[in-house]
GROMACS .gro file of C-alpha atoms in nm:
model
  318
    1MET     CA    1   2.382  -1.932  -1.322
    2SER     CA    2   2.266  -1.639  -1.190
    3GLN     CA    3   2.134  -1.666  -0.775
    4ALA     CA    4   1.789  -1.564  -0.663
    5PRO     CA    5   1.817  -1.266  -0.450
    6SER     CA    6   1.879  -1.340  -0.082
    7ALA     CA    7   1.577  -1.286   0.139
    8VAL     CA    8   1.531  -0.947   0.320
    9ILE     CA    9   1.252  -1.029   0.499
   10GLU     CA   10   1.101  -1.392   0.603
   11LEU     CA   11   0.788  -1.448   0.782
   12ASN     CA   12   0.748  -1.822   0.925
   13HIS     CA   13   0.368  -1.890   0.989
   14VAL     CA   14   0.375  -1.540   1.193
   15THR     CA   15   0.084  -1.473   1.429
   16ARG     CA   16   0.018  -1.155   1.622
   17LEU     CA   17  -0.276  -1.163   1.866
   18TYR     CA   18  -0.397  -0.865   2.111
   19ASN     CA   19  -0.606  -1.062   2.359
   20THR     CA   20  -0.851  -1.201   2.191
   21VAL     CA   21  -0.809  -0.974   1.845
   22ILE     CA   22  -0.599  -1.092   1.543
   23GLY     CA   23  -0.343  -0.829   1.442
   24VAL     CA   24  -0.191  -1.063   1.188
   25ASN     CA   25  -0.253  -1.436   1.128
   26ASP     CA   26  -0.044  -1.697   0.992
   27LEU     CA   27   0.166  -1.491   0.775
   28HIS     CA   28   0.401  -1.694   0.552
   29LEU     CA   29   0.618  -1.521   0.315
   30THR     CA   30   0.949  -1.448   0.185
   31ILE     CA   31   1.046  -1.087   0.079
   32PRO     CA   32   1.370  -1.038  -0.142
   33GLN     CA   33   1.537  -0.720  -0.246
   34GLY     CA   34   1.308  -0.475  -0.424
   35SER     CA   35   1.011  -0.247  -0.409
   36TYR     CA   36   0.681  -0.345  -0.249
   37GLY     CA   37   0.340  -0.202  -0.183
   38LEU     CA   38   0.182  -0.322   0.110
   39VAL     CA   39  -0.186  -0.262   0.070
   40GLY     CA   40  -0.473  -0.292   0.262
   41PRO     CA   41  -0.763  -0.086   0.406
   42ASN     CA   42  -0.746   0.063   0.756
   43GLY     CA   43  -0.718  -0.195   1.026
   44ALA     CA   44  -0.598  -0.468   0.764
   45GLY     CA   45  -0.306  -0.559   0.996
   46LYS     CA   46  -0.024  -0.333   0.804
   47SER     CA   47   0.088  -0.152   1.148
   48THR     CA   48   0.100  -0.464   1.332
   49LEU     CA   49   0.328  -0.616   1.062
   50ILE     CA   50   0.524  -0.321   1.063
   51GLY     CA   51   0.581  -0.348   1.437
   52LEU     CA   52   0.655  -0.702   1.367
   53LEU     CA   53   0.953  -0.606   1.125
   54THR     CA   54   1.115  -0.359   1.357
   55GLY     CA   55   1.123  -0.546   1.657
   56ALA     CA   56   0.873  -0.299   1.825
   57LEU     CA   57   0.614  -0.615   1.828
   58GLN     CA   58   0.686  -0.949   1.924
   59PRO     CA   59   0.489  -1.245   1.726
   60THR     CA   60   0.288  -1.453   1.948
   61ARG     CA   61   0.324  -1.747   1.698
   62GLY     CA   62   0.560  -1.802   1.443
   63GLU     CA   63   0.917  -1.625   1.366
   64VAL     CA   64   1.026  -1.287   1.186
   65ARG     CA   65   1.373  -1.258   1.038
   66VAL     CA   66   1.498  -0.942   0.861
   67PHE     CA   67   1.818  -0.977   0.686
   68GLY     CA   68   1.858  -1.284   0.835
   69VAL     CA   69   1.825  -1.217   1.229
   70ASN     CA   70   1.501  -1.183   1.452
   71PRO     CA   71   1.500  -0.823   1.502
   72LEU     CA   72   1.393  -0.863   1.870
   73LYS     CA   73   1.711  -1.056   1.976
   74GLU     CA   74   1.942  -0.851   1.730
   75PRO     CA   75   1.825  -0.493   1.779
   76ARG     CA   76   2.168  -0.408   1.584
   77VAL     CA   77   1.995  -0.492   1.275
   78LEU     CA   78   1.766  -0.177   1.325
   79ARG     CA   79   2.051   0.037   1.180
   80ARG     CA   80   1.973  -0.137   0.855
   81ILE     CA   81   1.606  -0.022   0.879
   82GLY     CA   82   1.438   0.307   0.832
   83ILE     CA   83   1.097   0.352   0.938
   84CYS     CA   84   0.882   0.669   0.850
   85PRO     CA   85   0.563   0.608   1.068
   86ALA     CA   86   0.231   0.736   1.007
   87SER     CA   87   0.183   0.879   1.368
   88GLU     CA   88   0.250   1.251   1.407
   89LEU     CA   89   0.528   1.461   1.515
   90LEU     CA   90   0.472   1.555   1.907
   91LEU     CA   91   0.742   1.789   1.953
   92PRO     CA   92   0.602   2.116   1.816
   93ARG     CA   93   0.883   2.378   1.989
   94THR     CA   94   1.174   2.172   1.861
   95PRO     CA   95   1.332   2.246   1.528
   96ALA     CA   96   1.364   1.992   1.277
   97ILE     CA   97   1.753   1.955   1.285
   98ASP     CA   98   1.745   1.901   1.649
   99TRP     CA   99   1.493   1.619   1.629
  100VAL     CA  100   1.660   1.427   1.373
  101THR     CA  101   2.002   1.465   1.535
  102GLU     CA  102   1.905   1.344   1.876
  103LEU     CA  103   1.718   1.030   1.680
  104MET     CA  104   2.065   0.984   1.529
  105MET     CA  105   2.240   1.018   1.835
  106VAL     CA  106   2.010   0.747   2.011
  107GLY     CA  107   2.098   0.529   1.729
  108GLY     CA  108   2.487   0.515   1.822
  109PHE     CA  109   2.599   0.804   1.597
  110SER     CA  110   2.842   1.106   1.748
  111LEU     CA  111   2.704   1.435   1.751
  112ALA     CA  112   2.915   1.563   1.473
  113GLU     CA  113   2.819   1.282   1.244
  114ALA     CA  114   2.446   1.282   1.342
  115ARG     CA  115   2.429   1.681   1.268
  116ALA     CA  116   2.586   1.639   0.946
  117ARG     CA  117   2.374   1.323   0.849
  118SER     CA  118   2.081   1.499   0.936
  119ILE     CA  119   2.137   1.799   0.775
  120GLU     CA  120   2.209   1.619   0.455
  121ALA     CA  121   1.871   1.431   0.477
  122LEU     CA  122   1.680   1.750   0.541
  123ARG     CA  123   1.815   1.899   0.218
  124TYR     CA  124   1.752   1.592   0.011
  125THR     CA  125   1.393   1.607   0.144
  126GLY     CA  126   1.353   1.964   0.055
  127MET     CA  127   1.341   2.103   0.420
  128ALA     CA  128   1.685   2.297   0.399
  129ASP     CA  129   1.526   2.642   0.434
  130ALA     CA  130   1.277   2.536   0.718
  131MET     CA  131   1.515   2.262   0.932
  132HIS     CA  132   1.585   2.548   1.212
  133LEU     CA  133   1.228   2.609   1.257
  134PRO     CA  134   1.012   2.479   1.513
  135ILE     CA  135   0.838   2.174   1.379
  136GLY     CA  136   0.498   2.309   1.532
  137SER     CA  137   0.521   2.576   1.248
  138TYR     CA  138   0.527   2.329   0.993
  139SER     CA  139   0.231   2.235   0.731
  140LEU     CA  140   0.151   1.841   0.759
  141GLY     CA  141   0.326   1.795   0.420
  142MET     CA  142   0.637   1.944   0.578
  143ARG     CA  143   0.581   1.715   0.881
  144GLN     CA  144   0.605   1.424   0.644
  145ARG     CA  145   0.915   1.549   0.456
  146VAL     CA  146   1.089   1.544   0.838
  147LYS     CA  147   0.971   1.215   0.896
  148LEU     CA  148   1.122   1.113   0.597
  149ALA     CA  149   1.452   1.253   0.648
  150GLN     CA  150   1.494   1.069   1.014
  151ALA     CA  151   1.406   0.731   0.819
  152ILE     CA  152   1.705   0.792   0.575
  153ALA     CA  153   1.944   1.015   0.749
  154HIS     CA  154   2.147   0.654   0.843
  155ASP     CA  155   2.118   0.543   0.489
  156PRO     CA  156   1.916   0.198   0.577
  157ASP     CA  157   1.912  -0.085   0.319
  158LEU     CA  158   1.539  -0.124   0.415
  159LEU     CA  159   1.313   0.173   0.404
  160ILE     CA  160   0.936   0.127   0.518
  161LEU     CA  161   0.703   0.420   0.500
  162ASP     CA  162   0.355   0.397   0.671
  163GLU     CA  163   0.106   0.616   0.484
  164PRO     CA  164   0.416   0.877   0.340
  165PHE     CA  165   0.178   1.073   0.096
  166ASN     CA  166  -0.070   1.171   0.409
  167GLY     CA  167  -0.094   1.551   0.346
  168LEU     CA  168   0.132   1.586   0.076
  169ASP     CA  169   0.006   1.834  -0.200
  170PRO     CA  170   0.056   1.739  -0.595
  171VAL     CA  171   0.414   1.858  -0.599
  172GLY     CA  172   0.467   1.695  -0.298
  173ARG     CA  173   0.340   1.371  -0.401
  174PHE     CA  174   0.554   1.402  -0.726
  175GLU     CA  175   0.884   1.460  -0.521
  176MET     CA  176   0.796   1.151  -0.303
  177ASN     CA  177   0.775   0.932  -0.582
  178GLN     CA  178   1.072   1.056  -0.778
  179PHE     CA  179   1.281   1.002  -0.433
  180LEU     CA  180   1.112   0.641  -0.380
  181ARG     CA  181   1.222   0.544  -0.712
  182GLN     CA  182   1.574   0.718  -0.663
  183TRP     CA  183   1.598   0.505  -0.365
  184THR     CA  184   1.503   0.154  -0.507
  185GLY     CA  185   1.730   0.204  -0.800
  186ARG     CA  186   2.045   0.222  -0.590
  187GLY     CA  187   1.968  -0.139  -0.467
  188LYS     CA  188   1.764  -0.088  -0.155
  189THR     CA  189   1.456  -0.242  -0.050
  190LEU     CA  190   1.133  -0.037  -0.009
  191ILE     CA  191   0.814  -0.137   0.189
  192LEU     CA  192   0.527   0.134   0.115
  193ALA     CA  193   0.211   0.066   0.301
  194SER     CA  194  -0.095   0.233   0.216
  195HIS     CA  195  -0.476   0.192   0.168
  196VAL     CA  196  -0.479   0.393  -0.197
  197LEU     CA  197  -0.403   0.150  -0.451
  198ALA     CA  198  -0.315   0.417  -0.675
  199GLU     CA  199  -0.052   0.559  -0.470
  200VAL     CA  200   0.161   0.252  -0.435
  201GLU     CA  201   0.119   0.184  -0.840
  202MET     CA  202   0.288   0.518  -0.902
  203VAL     CA  203   0.585   0.359  -0.723
  204THR     CA  204   0.606   0.000  -0.768
  205ASP     CA  205   0.384  -0.297  -0.924
  206ALA     CA  206   0.446  -0.540  -0.699
  207PHE     CA  207   0.217  -0.592  -0.419
  208LEU     CA  208   0.146  -0.763  -0.094
  209LEU     CA  209  -0.247  -0.729  -0.047
  210ILE     CA  210  -0.332  -0.780   0.352
  211TYR     CA  211  -0.662  -0.788   0.484
  212GLY     CA  212  -0.818  -0.906   0.851
  213GLY     CA  213  -0.462  -0.968   0.933
  214ARG     CA  214  -0.418  -1.222   0.639
  215LEU     CA  215  -0.197  -1.196   0.326
  216LEU     CA  216  -0.496  -1.247   0.034
  217ALA     CA  217  -0.279  -1.226  -0.270
  218GLN     CA  218   0.087  -1.125  -0.363
  219GLY     CA  219   0.214  -1.034  -0.718
  220THR     CA  220   0.226  -0.738  -0.966
  221THR     CA  221  -0.035  -0.525  -1.080
  222GLU     CA  222  -0.117  -0.744  -1.391
  223GLU     CA  223  -0.101  -1.057  -1.182
  224LEU     CA  224  -0.359  -0.949  -0.965
  225ARG     CA  225  -0.603  -0.829  -1.203
  226ARG     CA  226  -0.562  -1.154  -1.379
  227ILE     CA  227  -0.688  -1.287  -1.054
  228VAL     CA  228  -1.020  -1.124  -1.059
  229ALA     CA  229  -1.076  -1.095  -1.431
  230ASP     CA  230  -1.262  -1.435  -1.411
  231LEU     CA  231  -1.438  -1.364  -1.094
  232PRO     CA  232  -1.804  -1.220  -1.034
  233GLN     CA  233  -1.759  -0.819  -1.032
  234GLN     CA  234  -2.019  -0.556  -1.007
  235MET     CA  235  -2.051  -0.236  -1.225
  236THR     CA  236  -2.312   0.030  -1.175
  237LEU     CA  237  -2.394   0.230  -1.483
  238SER     CA  238  -2.596   0.560  -1.452
  239GLY     CA  239  -2.802   0.715  -1.706
  240PRO     CA  240  -3.137   0.834  -1.841
  241ASP     CA  241  -3.216   0.518  -2.045
  242VAL     CA  242  -2.982   0.263  -1.895
  243ALA     CA  243  -3.279   0.057  -1.859
  244ARG     CA  244  -3.273  -0.028  -2.215
  245LEU     CA  245  -2.991  -0.238  -2.183
  246SER     CA  246  -3.163  -0.490  -1.959
  247GLY     CA  247  -3.290  -0.687  -2.265
  248ARG     CA  248  -2.952  -0.735  -2.386
  249LEU     CA  249  -2.799  -0.829  -2.032
  250ALA     CA  250  -3.079  -1.069  -2.003
  251ALA     CA  251  -2.977  -1.301  -2.296
  252ALA     CA  252  -2.604  -1.290  -2.188
  253PRO     CA  253  -2.518  -1.595  -2.021
  254TRP     CA  254  -2.205  -1.456  -1.798
  255VAL     CA  255  -2.477  -1.202  -1.625
  256GLU     CA  256  -2.522  -1.331  -1.257
  257SER     CA  257  -2.816  -1.075  -1.160
  258MET     CA  258  -2.893  -0.689  -1.223
  259GLN     CA  259  -3.108  -0.451  -1.068
  260LEU     CA  260  -3.262  -0.134  -1.194
  261SER     CA  261  -3.306   0.156  -0.976
  262ALA     CA  262  -3.651   0.290  -0.880
  263ASP     CA  263  -3.657   0.556  -1.079
  264ARG     CA  264  -3.472   0.354  -1.366
  265GLN     CA  265  -3.156   0.576  -1.352
  266SER     CA  266  -2.915   0.330  -1.223
  267LEU     CA  267  -2.831  -0.032  -1.335
  268ARG     CA  268  -2.618  -0.269  -1.089
  269ILE     CA  269  -2.508  -0.559  -1.278
  270GLU     CA  270  -2.287  -0.861  -1.172
  271ALA     CA  271  -2.102  -1.063  -1.416
  272ARG     CA  272  -1.887  -1.343  -1.431
  273HIS     CA  273  -1.661  -1.228  -1.684
  274ALA     CA  274  -1.570  -0.878  -1.651
  275ASP     CA  275  -1.360  -0.843  -1.955
  276GLU     CA  276  -1.664  -0.960  -2.163
  277LEU     CA  277  -1.901  -0.736  -1.938
  278LEU     CA  278  -1.694  -0.452  -2.065
  279THR     CA  279  -1.666  -0.526  -2.436
  280GLN     CA  280  -1.993  -0.589  -2.473
  281LEU     CA  281  -2.150  -0.286  -2.265
  282ASN     CA  282  -1.945  -0.064  -2.494
  283ARG     CA  283  -2.074  -0.232  -2.837
  284TRP     CA  284  -2.449  -0.211  -2.702
  285ILE     CA  285  -2.413   0.146  -2.575
  286ILE     CA  286  -2.278   0.229  -2.920
  287GLU     CA  287  -2.538   0.058  -3.140
  288ASP     CA  288  -2.843   0.159  -2.943
  289HIS     CA  289  -2.729   0.506  -2.882
  290ILE     CA  290  -2.758   0.462  -2.498
  291THR     CA  291  -2.639   0.759  -2.278
  292VAL     CA  292  -2.417   0.665  -1.982
  293THR     CA  293  -2.342   0.949  -1.768
  294LYS     CA  294  -2.150   0.739  -1.511
  295MET     CA  295  -1.974   0.401  -1.483
  296VAL     CA  296  -1.848   0.244  -1.145
  297GLY     CA  297  -1.658  -0.075  -1.178
  298ALA     CA  298  -1.528  -0.290  -0.878
  299GLU     CA  299  -1.189  -0.335  -1.043
  300GLY     CA  300  -1.082   0.056  -1.013
  301ASP     CA  301  -1.192   0.050  -0.637
  302LEU     CA  302  -0.950  -0.085  -0.338
  303SER     CA  303  -1.253  -0.185  -0.127
  304SER     CA  304  -1.385  -0.353  -0.373
  305LEU     CA  305  -1.084  -0.553  -0.504
  306PHE     CA  306  -1.035  -0.655  -0.137
  307ASP     CA  307  -1.407  -0.769  -0.159
  308ILE     CA  308  -1.362  -1.003  -0.441
  309LEU     CA  309  -1.047  -1.131  -0.307
  310THR     CA  310  -1.205  -1.213   0.041
  311ARG     CA  311  -1.522  -1.358  -0.138
  312ARG     CA  312  -1.263  -1.593  -0.339
  313HIS     CA  313  -1.068  -1.665  -0.017
  314ARG     CA  314  -1.361  -1.787   0.168
  315GLY     CA  315  -1.480  -1.980  -0.120
  316TYR     CA  316  -1.815  -1.744  -0.231
  317ALA     CA  317  -1.647  -1.679  -0.555
  318ARG     CA  318  -1.575  -1.938  -0.812
   0.00000   0.00000   0.00000
């Protein structure tokens, strides 16, 4: 009989307060080895959670364990963690090779080993030709690569990336995706924090959705879509004759409400079943020869997804 994978991260009813402001609120979950997207809008609590996992923050209540130990009480576990922060590099006159080497030495490596590992990591992240230039001369994308290099130079078992795609051009994003897939393919664990759902979907289909410091949902892309499939969702259609759909929609029992704009060029619909709404709209548009220039649905928009889940969490959506 195969054994379940051991826990990499354990959060036991963890709460972090900043005076009267809640950073995270009663997080209770276990994360085994694998690749996960930590997704939520800015201010959702992602950075607070990362601080708790790395021992930079102490929980107000509850317990955090990484690889079975408390990172605050056992700082040696940080040798197994790599962190690529969202914050900027603040050493503009320092070459990347010197910055990464210094951080490796602070982590306990000798000068020779720190230098060798730093060179290897910078080459791996595409900075071979620029590692001896001052950081201040780099583009935003190059600085992201340097931050990634320092996060992986000690070959950690857990890699935590906070908004790693910021500033990367399309080529850089593709290369980052390739690297992250290779990383998890080596049996490593990845936590990818982002407020852009599409970026995370390119790397993993396992998600932790956080909002207001709380874990709203956890699962794969398909599981999350099933969660919201039967909940009221909004859709807006734009076009010169979308008003003609009003009669069809008025007779549909699964339509909660609809609102036509003053210029009759936009129709906002709220329906109980998104799948049925999409199926019927497609049929009616074709049958009635209706021109639709734009269709905006809730499911593809991260903020709308969180709105749906928040309403469900509070009992407003049933």
